[in-house]
CSV table of C-alpha atoms in Angstrom, one decimal:
chain,number,residue,atom,x,y,z
Z,1046,MET,CA,12.8,-30.3,-65.5
Z,1047,ARG,CA,11.6,-33.3,-66.0
Z,1048,PHE,CA,7.8,-31.2,-66.9
Z,1049,PHE,CA,9.5,-28.8,-69.1
Z,1050,LEU,CA,10.6,-31.6,-71.5
Z,1051,GLY,CA,8.0,-33.6,-71.8
Z,1052,LEU,CA,5.5,-30.1,-72.9
Z,1053,SER,CA,8.1,-29.5,-75.1
Z,1054,ALA,CA,8.2,-32.8,-76.3
Z,1055,LEU,CA,4.3,-33.2,-76.9
Z,1056,LEU,CA,4.6,-29.4,-78.3
Z,1057,LEU,CA,6.4,-31.4,-81.1
Z,1058,SER,CA,4.9,-33.9,-81.8
Z,1059,ILE,CA,1.7,-32.0,-81.9
Z,1060,SER,CA,3.8,-30.1,-84.6
Z,1061,THR,CA,5.0,-32.9,-86.5
Z,1062,VAL,CA,1.6,-34.2,-86.4
Z,1063,THR,CA,0.5,-31.1,-88.0
Z,1064,ASN,CA,2.6,-31.6,-91.3
Z,1065,ALA,CA,0.8,-34.1,-92.8
Z,1066,PHE,CA,-2.1,-31.6,-93.4
Z,1067,THR,CA,-2.5,-28.3,-95.7
Z,1068,PRO,CA,-4.0,-26.2,-96.7
Z,1069,ALA,CA,-6.6,-28.1,-99.8
Z,1070,THR,CA,-7.2,-30.5,-97.3
Z,1071,LEU,CA,-8.1,-28.5,-94.3
Z,1072,SER,CA,-10.4,-26.7,-96.3
Z,1073,SER,CA,-12.4,-29.5,-97.8
Z,1074,SER,CA,-12.9,-31.2,-94.1
Z,1075,VAL,CA,-13.5,-27.5,-92.6
Z,1076,SER,CA,-15.6,-26.1,-95.4
Z,1077,SER,CA,-18.2,-28.0,-96.5
Z,1078,GLY,CA,-20.7,-25.7,-95.2
Z,1079,PRO,CA,-21.0,-22.1,-94.6
Z,1080,SER,CA,-17.6,-21.0,-92.9
Z,1081,PRO,CA,-17.7,-19.6,-89.5
Z,1082,LEU,CA,-16.1,-16.0,-89.3
Z,1083,ARG,CA,-12.5,-16.2,-87.9
Z,1084,VAL,CA,-11.8,-15.6,-84.4
Z,1085,SER,CA,-10.2,-12.1,-84.1
Z,1086,LYS,CA,-6.6,-11.9,-82.5
Z,1087,THR,CA,-6.7,-8.5,-82.5
Z,1088,THR,CA,-6.4,-7.1,-78.8
Z,1089,ASP,CA,-5.0,-3.6,-78.4
Z,1090,ALA,CA,-8.2,-2.4,-77.4
Z,1091,ILE,CA,-8.9,-2.6,-74.3
Z,1092,PRO,CA,-11.9,-3.7,-73.3
Z,1093,ASP,CA,-14.1,-1.4,-70.7
Z,1094,LEU,CA,-15.7,-3.1,-67.4
Z,1095,SER,CA,-17.4,-0.6,-66.1
Z,1096,SER,CA,-21.0,-1.2,-67.0
Z,1097,SER,CA,-20.4,-4.9,-66.6
Z,1098,THR,CA,-17.6,-7.3,-65.6
Z,1099,LYS,CA,-19.0,-10.3,-67.1
Z,1100,PRO,CA,-16.1,-12.6,-68.6
Z,1101,VAL,CA,-13.5,-11.0,-70.7
Z,1102,ASP,CA,-9.7,-11.2,-72.1
Z,1103,GLU,CA,-8.1,-9.1,-69.8
Z,1104,SER,CA,-4.3,-11.0,-71.4
Z,1105,SER,CA,-4.4,-7.3,-73.1
Z,1106,ILE,CA,-5.7,-5.2,-70.5
Z,1107,PHE,CA,-2.3,-3.8,-69.3
Z,1108,ASN,CA,-0.2,-5.7,-72.2
Z,1109,ASP,CA,1.9,-3.5,-75.1
Z,1110,SER,CA,1.2,-4.4,-78.4
Z,1111,GLU,CA,4.9,-5.7,-78.5
Z,1112,ASP,CA,4.0,-8.2,-75.9
Z,1113,ASP,CA,0.1,-8.8,-77.6
Z,1114,GLU,CA,3.1,-8.9,-81.0
Z,1115,LYS,CA,5.3,-11.8,-78.7
Z,1116,ASP,CA,1.8,-14.2,-78.1
Z,1117,SER,CA,1.5,-16.6,-81.1
Z,1118,SER,CA,-1.6,-17.3,-82.4
Z,1119,TRP,CA,-1.4,-21.2,-81.5
Z,1120,GLN,CA,-0.7,-19.9,-78.4
Z,1121,LYS,CA,-3.7,-18.4,-77.8
Z,1122,ASN,CA,-5.5,-21.2,-80.4
Z,1123,LEU,CA,-5.1,-23.3,-77.2
Z,1124,ASP,CA,-6.4,-20.9,-74.8
Z,1125,LEU,CA,-9.1,-21.2,-76.5
Z,1126,LEU,CA,-8.5,-24.1,-77.8
Z,1127,LEU,CA,-9.1,-25.1,-73.7
Z,1128,ALA,CA,-11.1,-23.1,-72.5
Z,1129,PRO,CA,-14.9,-25.1,-71.0
Z,1130,ASP,CA,-17.2,-22.5,-72.0
Z,1131,THR,CA,-15.1,-22.3,-76.5
Z,1132,SER,CA,-18.7,-23.2,-78.2
Z,1133,VAL,CA,-18.0,-25.2,-80.9
Z,1134,ALA,CA,-17.9,-23.1,-83.9
Z,1135,GLU,CA,-15.2,-21.8,-82.7
Z,1136,ARG,CA,-14.3,-25.1,-81.4
Z,1137,GLN,CA,-14.1,-25.3,-85.1
Z,1138,ILE,CA,-11.8,-22.0,-86.2
Z,1139,VAL,CA,-9.1,-22.5,-83.6
Z,1140,LEU,CA,-8.6,-26.0,-84.0
Z,1141,SER,CA,-8.0,-25.7,-87.6
Z,1142,ASP,CA,-5.9,-22.6,-87.3
Z,1143,LEU,CA,-3.7,-24.6,-84.6
Z,1144,LEU,CA,-3.6,-27.7,-87.5
Z,1145,THR,CA,-1.8,-25.0,-89.5
Z,1146,SER,CA,0.8,-23.4,-86.5
Z,1147,GLY,CA,3.5,-27.1,-86.8
Z,1148,ASP,CA,6.7,-24.0,-87.6
Z,1149,ASP,CA,5.5,-21.8,-85.4
Z,1150,ILE,CA,5.0,-23.9,-82.8
Z,1151,GLN,CA,9.0,-26.3,-82.9
Z,1152,ASP,CA,10.0,-22.1,-83.8
Z,1153,SER,CA,8.6,-21.5,-79.7
Z,1154,VAL,CA,9.8,-25.8,-78.5
Z,1155,ARG,CA,13.6,-24.7,-80.3
Z,1156,THR,CA,13.3,-21.1,-78.3
Z,1157,ALA,CA,12.9,-22.4,-75.3
Z,1158,LEU,CA,14.8,-25.5,-75.0
Z,1159,LYS,CA,18.3,-22.5,-76.5
Z,1160,GLU,CA,16.9,-20.3,-73.3
Z,1161,ARG,CA,16.3,-23.8,-71.1
Z,1162,LYS,CA,13.3,-20.7,-69.9
Z,1163,ILE,CA,9.1,-22.6,-70.5
Z,1164,ASP,CA,7.4,-18.5,-70.7
Z,1165,GLY,CA,7.6,-19.3,-74.5
Z,1166,LEU,CA,5.4,-22.0,-74.6
Z,1167,LEU,CA,2.6,-20.5,-71.8
Z,1168,THR,CA,-0.5,-19.5,-73.0
Z,1169,PRO,CA,-2.2,-16.2,-71.9
Z,1170,THR,CA,-4.0,-17.9,-69.7
Z,1171,GLN,CA,-0.9,-19.8,-68.1
Z,1172,LYS,CA,1.3,-16.9,-67.7
Z,1173,ARG,CA,-1.1,-15.3,-65.3
Z,1174,LEU,CA,-1.4,-18.4,-63.6
Z,1175,GLN,CA,2.2,-18.2,-63.1
Z,1176,ASP,CA,2.2,-14.5,-63.4
Z,1177,GLY,CA,-0.5,-14.9,-59.4
Z,1178,THR,CA,1.7,-17.9,-57.7
Z,1179,ARG,CA,5.3,-15.9,-58.6
Z,1180,ALA,CA,2.9,-12.4,-56.9
Z,1181,VAL,CA,1.3,-14.7,-54.3
Z,1182,ALA,CA,4.5,-17.0,-53.4
Z,1183,ARG,CA,5.8,-13.1,-52.6
Z,1184,GLN,CA,3.8,-11.4,-50.5
Z,1185,LEU,CA,3.4,-15.2,-47.7
Z,1186,THR,CA,7.4,-14.6,-47.6
Z,1187,SER,CA,8.0,-11.1,-46.9
Z,1188,ASP,CA,4.6,-10.0,-45.9
Z,1189,ILE,CA,2.2,-12.2,-44.1
Z,1190,LEU,CA,4.9,-14.9,-42.8
Z,1191,PRO,CA,7.3,-11.9,-41.6
Z,1192,GLY,CA,4.2,-10.0,-39.8
Z,1193,ILE,CA,2.7,-12.9,-38.3
Z,1194,ALA,CA,6.1,-13.6,-36.7
Z,1195,ALA,CA,5.8,-9.5,-35.7
Z,1196,VAL,CA,2.6,-9.9,-34.0
Z,1197,ALA,CA,3.6,-13.0,-32.3
Z,1198,ALA,CA,6.3,-11.9,-30.9
Z,1199,GLY,CA,5.0,-8.0,-29.5
Z,1200,ALA,CA,6.5,-6.8,-31.8
Z,1201,ASP,CA,4.7,-2.3,-32.0
Z,1202,THR,CA,5.0,-1.8,-36.3
Z,1203,SER,CA,4.8,-3.9,-39.3
Z,1204,PRO,CA,7.8,-4.9,-40.7
Z,1205,ASN,CA,7.9,-4.1,-43.7
Z,1206,SER,CA,5.8,-0.4,-42.8
Z,1207,SER,CA,6.2,1.9,-39.4
Z,1208,LYS,CA,2.1,1.4,-39.1
Z,1209,LYS,CA,1.0,-0.7,-36.0
Z,1210,LEU,CA,0.5,-3.4,-35.5
Z,1211,LYS,CA,-2.2,-5.1,-33.8
Z,1212,SER,CA,-3.2,-8.8,-34.0
Z,1213,PRO,CA,-7.1,-9.5,-34.8
Z,1214,VAL,CA,-8.0,-10.6,-30.9
Z,1215,ASP,CA,-6.9,-6.8,-29.5
Z,1216,VAL,CA,-9.0,-5.6,-32.6
Z,1217,LEU,CA,-12.4,-7.3,-31.6
Z,1218,MET,CA,-12.0,-7.3,-27.3
Z,1219,GLU,CA,-11.7,-3.2,-28.7
Z,1220,ASP,CA,-15.0,-3.1,-30.5
Z,1221,LEU,CA,-16.6,-5.6,-29.4
Z,1222,PRO,CA,-18.5,-3.1,-26.0
Z,1223,THR,CA,-19.5,-1.0,-29.3
Z,1224,VAL,CA,-18.5,-1.9,-33.0
Z,1225,VAL,CA,-19.8,-5.4,-33.0
Z,1226,PRO,CA,-22.8,-5.5,-31.7
Z,1227,LYS,CA,-24.1,-3.2,-34.0
Z,1228,ILE,CA,-22.7,-4.4,-36.8
Z,1229,GLY,CA,-23.8,-7.8,-35.7
Z,1230,SER,CA,-27.7,-6.1,-35.0
Z,1231,ARG,CA,-27.3,-5.1,-38.4
Z,1232,VAL,CA,-26.4,-7.9,-40.4
Z,1233,LEU,CA,-28.9,-10.2,-38.6
Z,1234,ASN,CA,-31.7,-7.4,-40.1
Z,1235,ALA,CA,-30.3,-7.8,-43.5
Z,1236,ILE,CA,-31.2,-11.6,-43.2
Z,1237,SER,CA,-34.6,-11.2,-41.8
Z,1238,ASN,CA,-34.7,-9.4,-44.3
Z,1239,GLN,CA,-33.5,-10.7,-47.2
Z,1240,ALA,CA,-36.2,-13.8,-46.0
Z,1241,GLN,CA,-38.7,-11.4,-45.5
Z,1242,LYS,CA,-38.6,-10.9,-48.8
Z,1243,ASN,CA,-37.9,-14.9,-50.2
Z,1244,LEU,CA,-41.2,-15.4,-48.6
Z,1245,ASN,CA,-43.2,-12.5,-49.9
Z,1246,GLU,CA,-41.8,-13.8,-53.4
Z,1247,LEU,CA,-43.5,-17.3,-52.6
Z,1248,GLN,CA,-47.2,-15.1,-51.1
Z,1249,GLU,CA,-47.3,-13.7,-54.3
Z,1250,ASP,CA,-46.7,-16.9,-56.6
Z,1251,ILE,CA,-49.4,-19.2,-54.9
Z,1252,LYS,CA,-51.2,-16.0,-55.0
Z,1253,ALA,CA,-51.0,-15.7,-58.6
Z,1254,GLY,CA,-52.0,-19.0,-59.1
Z,1255,ASP,CA,-49.7,-20.1,-61.5
Z,1256,PRO,CA,-47.2,-23.0,-60.3
Z,1257,LEU,CA,-44.3,-22.0,-63.3
Z,1258,ARG,CA,-43.5,-18.6,-61.3
Z,1259,SER,CA,-42.2,-20.8,-58.3
Z,1260,ILE,CA,-39.9,-23.2,-60.5
Z,1261,SER,CA,-38.5,-19.8,-62.7
Z,1262,ARG,CA,-37.6,-17.9,-59.6
Z,1263,ILE,CA,-35.5,-21.4,-57.8
Z,1264,GLN,CA,-34.2,-21.8,-61.2
Z,1265,GLU,CA,-33.0,-18.4,-61.6
Z,1266,GLN,CA,-31.5,-18.7,-57.8
Z,1267,THR,CA,-30.0,-21.9,-58.8
Z,1268,ALA,CA,-28.6,-20.0,-61.8
Z,1269,GLU,CA,-26.9,-17.0,-59.2
Z,1270,ILE,CA,-25.4,-19.7,-57.1
Z,1271,ALA,CA,-24.3,-21.7,-59.4
Z,1272,ALA,CA,-22.8,-17.7,-61.1
Z,1273,GLU,CA,-21.3,-17.4,-57.6
Z,1274,ALA,CA,-19.7,-20.6,-57.7
Z,1275,LYS,CA,-18.2,-20.2,-60.5
Z,1276,ASN,CA,-16.2,-16.9,-59.5
Z,1277,VAL,CA,-14.2,-18.6,-57.3
Z,1278,PHE,CA,-12.1,-19.2,-60.8
Z,1279,MET,CA,-12.1,-16.2,-62.2
Z,1280,GLU,CA,-10.3,-13.2,-62.2
Z,1281,THR,CA,-13.4,-10.8,-62.8
Z,1282,PRO,CA,-17.0,-12.9,-61.3
Z,1283,GLU,CA,-19.3,-12.5,-63.5
Z,1284,GLY,CA,-22.9,-10.5,-63.2
Z,1285,LEU,CA,-21.5,-7.4,-60.6
Z,1286,VAL,CA,-21.5,-3.1,-62.4
Z,1287,GLY,CA,-19.2,-1.3,-61.3
Z,1288,PRO,CA,-18.6,3.0,-60.9
Z,1289,PRO,CA,-18.4,4.5,-65.6
Z,1290,TYR,CA,-14.8,4.8,-66.8
Z,1291,ARG,CA,-13.3,5.5,-70.1
Z,1292,VAL,CA,-9.4,4.6,-70.9
Z,1293,ILE,CA,-7.5,7.8,-72.1
Z,1294,SER,CA,-4.3,6.3,-72.9
Z,1295,ARG,CA,-1.4,3.2,-71.9
Z,1296,GLY,CA,1.4,2.7,-70.8
Z,1297,GLU,CA,4.2,0.2,-69.3
Z,1298,GLY,CA,2.0,-1.4,-66.8
Z,1299,TYR,CA,-0.5,0.9,-65.9
Z,1300,GLU,CA,-3.8,3.0,-68.7
Z,1301,ILE,CA,-4.8,6.2,-67.0
Z,1302,ARG,CA,-8.9,6.3,-67.0
Z,1303,GLU,CA,-10.9,9.0,-66.4
Z,1304,TYR,CA,-14.4,8.7,-64.1
Z,1305,ASP,CA,-17.4,9.9,-63.2
Z,1306,SER,CA,-19.3,10.4,-60.1
Z,1307,TYR,CA,-20.8,7.8,-58.5
Z,1308,SER,CA,-22.5,6.9,-55.7
Z,1309,VAL,CA,-21.3,4.6,-52.6
Z,1310,ALA,CA,-22.1,3.6,-48.9
Z,1311,SER,CA,-18.9,4.2,-47.3
Z,1312,THR,CA,-18.2,3.3,-43.7
Z,1313,SER,CA,-14.1,4.1,-41.9
Z,1314,MET,CA,-11.5,1.5,-40.6
Z,1315,SER,CA,-10.6,2.7,-38.6
Z,1316,LYS,CA,-11.0,5.4,-35.2
Z,1317,VAL,CA,-10.2,9.4,-36.2
Z,1318,ASP,CA,-6.9,9.8,-36.4
Z,1319,GLU,CA,-5.9,6.4,-35.9
Z,1320,PRO,CA,-4.0,4.9,-38.5
Z,1321,TYR,CA,-4.7,2.2,-40.3
Z,1322,THR,CA,-3.1,-0.7,-42.7
Z,1323,MET,CA,-4.1,-3.4,-45.1
Z,1324,ASP,CA,-3.0,-5.7,-42.6
Z,1325,ASP,CA,-5.4,-5.4,-40.1
Z,1326,LEU,CA,-8.7,-7.9,-41.3
Z,1327,ALA,CA,-10.2,-7.5,-37.9
Z,1328,SER,CA,-11.3,-3.7,-39.3
Z,1329,GLY,CA,-11.5,-4.4,-43.2
Z,1330,GLY,CA,-13.7,-7.7,-41.4
Z,1331,GLU,CA,-16.0,-5.1,-39.9
Z,1332,ALA,CA,-16.6,-2.6,-42.1
Z,1333,PHE,CA,-17.3,-5.3,-45.4
Z,1334,ASN,CA,-20.0,-6.6,-42.7
Z,1335,ALA,CA,-21.7,-3.2,-42.1
Z,1336,LEU,CA,-21.0,-1.8,-46.0
Z,1337,ALA,CA,-23.2,-5.8,-46.6
Z,1338,ALA,CA,-25.1,-5.2,-44.4
Z,1339,TYR,CA,-26.6,-2.1,-45.8
Z,1340,LEU,CA,-27.4,-3.8,-49.2
Z,1341,PHE,CA,-28.6,-6.4,-47.6
Z,1342,GLY,CA,-31.4,-4.6,-46.1
Z,1343,ALA,CA,-30.1,-2.6,-43.3
Z,1344,ASN,CA,-31.4,0.6,-44.5
Z,1345,GLU,CA,-34.7,3.0,-43.5
Z,1346,ASP,CA,-36.2,1.3,-46.5
Z,1347,LYS,CA,-35.0,-1.6,-45.5
Z,1348,GLU,CA,-34.8,-2.0,-49.6
Z,1349,VAL,CA,-31.8,-5.0,-51.0
Z,1350,MET,CA,-29.3,-3.4,-53.2
Z,1351,GLU,CA,-27.8,-5.7,-55.5
Z,1352,MET,CA,-24.0,-6.4,-54.6
Z,1353,THR,CA,-21.3,-4.9,-56.8
Z,1354,THR,CA,-18.1,-4.7,-57.5
Z,1355,PRO,CA,-15.0,-3.6,-57.2
Z,1356,VAL,CA,-14.9,-2.6,-52.5
Z,1357,THR,CA,-12.3,0.0,-53.0
Z,1358,THR,CA,-10.0,1.0,-49.9
Z,1359,THR,CA,-8.5,4.6,-50.4
Z,1360,SER,CA,-5.1,5.3,-48.2
Z,1361,THR,CA,-7.0,6.6,-44.8
Z,1362,GLY,CA,-8.5,3.9,-44.2
Z,1363,GLU,CA,-11.6,3.8,-45.8
Z,1364,MET,CA,-13.8,1.1,-47.6
Z,1365,ARG,CA,-16.7,1.7,-49.9
Z,1366,PHE,CA,-19.2,0.3,-52.3
Z,1367,TYR,CA,-20.3,1.0,-55.7
Z,1368,LEU,CA,-23.9,2.2,-55.7
Z,1369,LYS,CA,-25.0,1.6,-59.1
Z,1370,GLU,CA,-27.5,3.9,-61.1
Z,1371,ARG,CA,-30.9,4.8,-60.7
Z,1372,ASP,CA,-33.8,7.1,-62.7
Z,1373,GLY,CA,-32.1,9.6,-59.6
Z,1374,GLY,CA,-28.8,9.3,-60.4
Z,1375,SER,CA,-27.6,11.8,-56.6
Z,1376,SER,CA,-26.9,9.7,-53.8
Z,1377,SER,CA,-29.9,11.4,-51.8
Z,1378,SER,CA,-32.4,8.4,-53.8
Z,1379,PHE,CA,-30.7,5.7,-52.4
Z,1380,PRO,CA,-32.3,4.9,-49.1
Z,1381,MET,CA,-30.2,5.8,-45.7
Z,1382,PRO,CA,-28.5,3.8,-43.1
Z,1383,VAL,CA,-30.1,2.5,-40.5
Z,1384,ALA,CA,-29.4,5.4,-37.4
Z,1385,GLU,CA,-27.2,5.0,-34.6
Z,1386,ASN,CA,-28.1,7.3,-31.5
Z,1387,ASP,CA,-24.3,6.2,-30.3
Z,1388,GLU,CA,-22.4,6.7,-33.6
Z,1389,ILE,CA,-20.1,10.0,-34.8
Z,1390,PHE,CA,-18.5,11.6,-37.3
Z,1391,ASN,CA,-16.3,8.6,-39.0
Z,1392,GLU,CA,-16.4,6.0,-36.3
Z,1393,LYS,CA,-16.2,2.8,-37.3
Z,1394,GLY,CA,-19.2,0.9,-38.2
Z,1395,SER,CA,-20.6,4.0,-39.3
Z,1396,VAL,CA,-22.1,3.9,-43.3
Z,1397,ASN,CA,-22.4,7.2,-44.5
Z,1398,ILE,CA,-24.2,7.8,-48.2
Z,1399,GLN,CA,-21.8,10.2,-51.0
Z,1400,GLU,CA,-21.4,11.4,-53.7
Z,1401,ILE,CA,-17.2,10.7,-55.0
Z,1402,PRO,CA,-16.0,13.4,-58.1
Z,1403,SER,CA,-15.2,12.7,-61.6
Z,1404,ALA,CA,-11.6,11.3,-61.4
Z,1405,THR,CA,-8.9,10.8,-63.5
Z,1406,LEU,CA,-6.5,8.4,-62.3
Z,1407,ALA,CA,-3.2,6.0,-63.5
Z,1408,VAL,CA,-4.0,2.3,-62.9
Z,1409,ALA,CA,-2.7,-0.4,-62.2
Z,1410,LYS,CA,-3.1,-4.1,-62.4
Z,1411,PHE,CA,-1.9,-6.9,-59.8
Z,1412,THR,CA,-3.1,-10.4,-58.2
Z,1413,GLY,CA,-2.9,-12.3,-55.1
Z,1414,PHE,CA,-3.2,-10.4,-52.0
Z,1415,VAL,CA,-3.3,-6.9,-50.7
Z,1416,THR,CA,-1.2,-6.6,-48.2
Z,1417,GLU,CA,0.7,-4.0,-46.6
Z,1418,GLY,CA,3.5,-4.1,-48.4
Z,1419,GLU,CA,2.2,-4.9,-51.5
Z,1420,VAL,CA,0.3,-2.0,-52.0
Z,1421,GLU,CA,3.4,0.3,-51.5
Z,1422,ARG,CA,5.7,-1.8,-53.6
Z,1423,GLN,CA,3.0,-2.0,-56.4
Z,1424,LYS,CA,2.3,2.4,-55.8
Z,1425,ASP,CA,6.2,2.5,-55.8
Z,1426,ALA,CA,6.1,1.0,-59.1
Z,1427,LEU,CA,3.7,3.5,-60.2
Z,1428,MET,CA,4.5,5.9,-59.8
Z,1429,THR,CA,8.3,5.1,-61.3
Z,1430,CYS,CA,6.2,4.8,-64.1
Z,1431,LEU,CA,4.6,7.9,-64.2
Z,1432,ALA,CA,8.3,10.0,-63.7
Z,1433,ILE,CA,9.2,8.9,-67.1
Z,1434,ASP,CA,6.8,8.9,-69.3
Z,1435,GLY,CA,6.1,12.7,-67.6
Z,1436,ILE,CA,2.8,12.3,-66.0
Z,1437,GLU,CA,1.9,14.5,-63.5
Z,1438,ILE,CA,0.1,13.5,-59.8
Z,1439,ASP,CA,-2.7,15.9,-59.5
Z,1440,VAL,CA,-1.8,16.5,-55.7
Z,1441,PRO,CA,-0.8,20.0,-54.3
Z,1442,HIS,CA,3.3,20.4,-53.7
Z,1443,ALA,CA,5.0,18.3,-51.2
Z,1444,SER,CA,1.8,16.6,-50.5
Z,1445,ALA,CA,1.4,12.5,-49.9
Z,1446,VAL,CA,0.0,11.1,-52.4
Z,1447,PRO,CA,-3.3,9.5,-52.6
Z,1448,HIS,CA,-4.2,6.5,-53.2
Z,1449,VAL,CA,-7.4,4.0,-53.5
Z,1450,ILE,CA,-6.7,-0.2,-53.4
Z,1451,LEU,CA,-9.7,-2.4,-55.6
Z,1452,GLN,CA,-10.6,-5.6,-55.2
Z,1453,TYR,CA,-13.1,-7.3,-57.9
Z,1454,ASN,CA,-13.1,-10.7,-56.4
Z,1455,PRO,CA,-15.1,-12.6,-53.0
Z,1456,PRO,CA,-13.1,-13.9,-50.3
Z,1457,TYR,CA,-13.2,-17.6,-51.1
Z,1458,THR,CA,-11.4,-16.1,-54.8
Z,1459,ILE,CA,-8.3,-18.4,-55.3
Z,1460,PRO,CA,-5.8,-15.7,-54.4
Z,1461,ILE,CA,-3.6,-16.2,-58.0
Z,1462,LEU,CA,-6.2,-15.8,-59.2
Z,1463,ARG,CA,-7.6,-12.7,-58.3
Z,1464,ARG,CA,-7.6,-9.4,-59.7
Z,1465,ASN,CA,-6.5,-6.2,-57.5
Z,1466,GLU,CA,-5.3,-2.6,-58.6
Z,1467,LEU,CA,-4.0,0.9,-57.4
Z,1468,GLY,CA,-5.2,3.9,-58.2
Z,1469,ILE,CA,-3.3,7.4,-57.3
Z,1470,PRO,CA,-5.3,10.6,-59.0
Z,1471,VAL,CA,-3.5,12.4,-61.7
Z,1472,MET,CA,-3.1,15.1,-64.7
Z,1473,LEU,CA,-3.8,14.5,-68.4
Z,1474,PRO,CA,-1.3,17.0,-70.5
Z,1475,VAL,CA,-2.8,20.2,-71.7
Z,1476,GLU,CA,-3.3,18.5,-75.3
Z,1477,GLU,CA,-4.3,14.6,-73.7
Z,1478,GLU,CA,-7.0,17.3,-72.4
Z,1479,GLU,CA,-8.4,19.0,-75.0
Z,1480,ASP,CA,-8.2,15.9,-77.1
Z,1481,VAL,CA,-11.0,14.8,-74.6
Z,1482,ALA,CA,-13.0,17.5,-75.1
Z,1483,ASN,CA,-13.5,18.2,-78.7
Z,1484,LEU,CA,-13.7,14.1,-78.5
Z,1485,SER,CA,-17.2,15.1,-76.1
Z,1486,LYS,CA,-18.0,18.3,-78.2
Z,1487,LYS,CA,-18.3,16.1,-81.4
Z,1488,TRP,CA,-20.2,13.4,-79.7
Z,1489,ASP,CA,-22.7,15.7,-78.4
Z,1490,VAL,CA,-23.0,17.3,-82.2
Z,1491,GLU,CA,-23.7,13.9,-83.1
Z,1492,GLU,CA,-26.0,13.3,-80.6
Z,1493,GLY,CA,-28.2,16.5,-81.3
Z,1494,ALA,CA,-28.2,15.8,-85.6
Z,1495,GLU,CA,-29.5,12.4,-84.7
Z,1496,LYS,CA,-32.4,13.7,-83.0
Z,1497,GLU,CA,-33.2,16.9,-85.6
Z,1498,GLU,CA,-33.8,14.1,-87.8
Z,1499,ALA,CA,-35.2,12.0,-86.1
């Protein structure tokens, strides 16, 4: 309560100070030179994160236009003003806007005091942090702590799921004879290939006789390390590529995406006919290490490829890494995984290259930890929203509804900032399918006309 009153008093004092500024005085002080372009406050368009996952204003991705209107301009401007990567020109613009927003700030403070809720005073970033904190607290109390207690007590099933529980120690003991040595050797091969690549680059720099090449390479590596460290505090990591998609429509808390086909490296997190749960961290870690080793050189060509995002987990217990598109355009253009004599189909630790067909997914976003209980809650909520909006799920009648989990962040990202998504296959209404087809046809015609003109 003291924090609430203190924040309210601070905002009131800001609004009092801003009343001393008029548009005339601001224009005389700010417009002494060429005035920069005003920052657009439109958040209706959902940014396309398929080709690059650089930082974007993700506060608008799953918000309705009504919610955008409720977020007053002074809150968004304060968010921009406090952001460390805001340019000097942008700071000048948002500061001038804040200095003329005294009435709006006073109204927001009065409403917050009347309703005894601080939500109306929070910036979009602060709201995401608040929602993330609440989500993590729910996951800890409902899933993680009861799950730890159930494993310690020797329970057969999770308190929030009918799936069988296994302690990490039991999983490692079962996999120790076969899976662990196999994945361990691949990780060592990947490390060896990466070291050999760095040595070859150093030798090439020495042969070239250009010391600036080595300095430039070191600077690039330093910048990559700095960017990776920055991802600890980012909802969407920088510099990673993901599968392409188009946003078809948006509903309450979800959006409909159309994905093109793409290639992945995949492995199973469970043995044949064995159930899998998202709470099985040991099996998930084994699968992640196997796929990461493949990307970093544990393949027949010893090729080191780029890390991508998101990491996809299916409801059948399969983990997938997206493979960045290359000129070949098919799964055969990627290096084959290292062959193992004792591998059988769908065995844990076996890496496969496969083509994922195009699909239409309803995708809902959530933050925090990806627990089995949280996945079930998010899936139930998404299916309820789809039923209300009359969107048909693309599965045979009376069949279980499959889903995919998309995790965008490295494991060291702060949990309240993590970006997770759950996707369910859906069918577009006939009129929407026709609109998409007509739009694609129009683009093809325009592209053909441009080629003829050229």
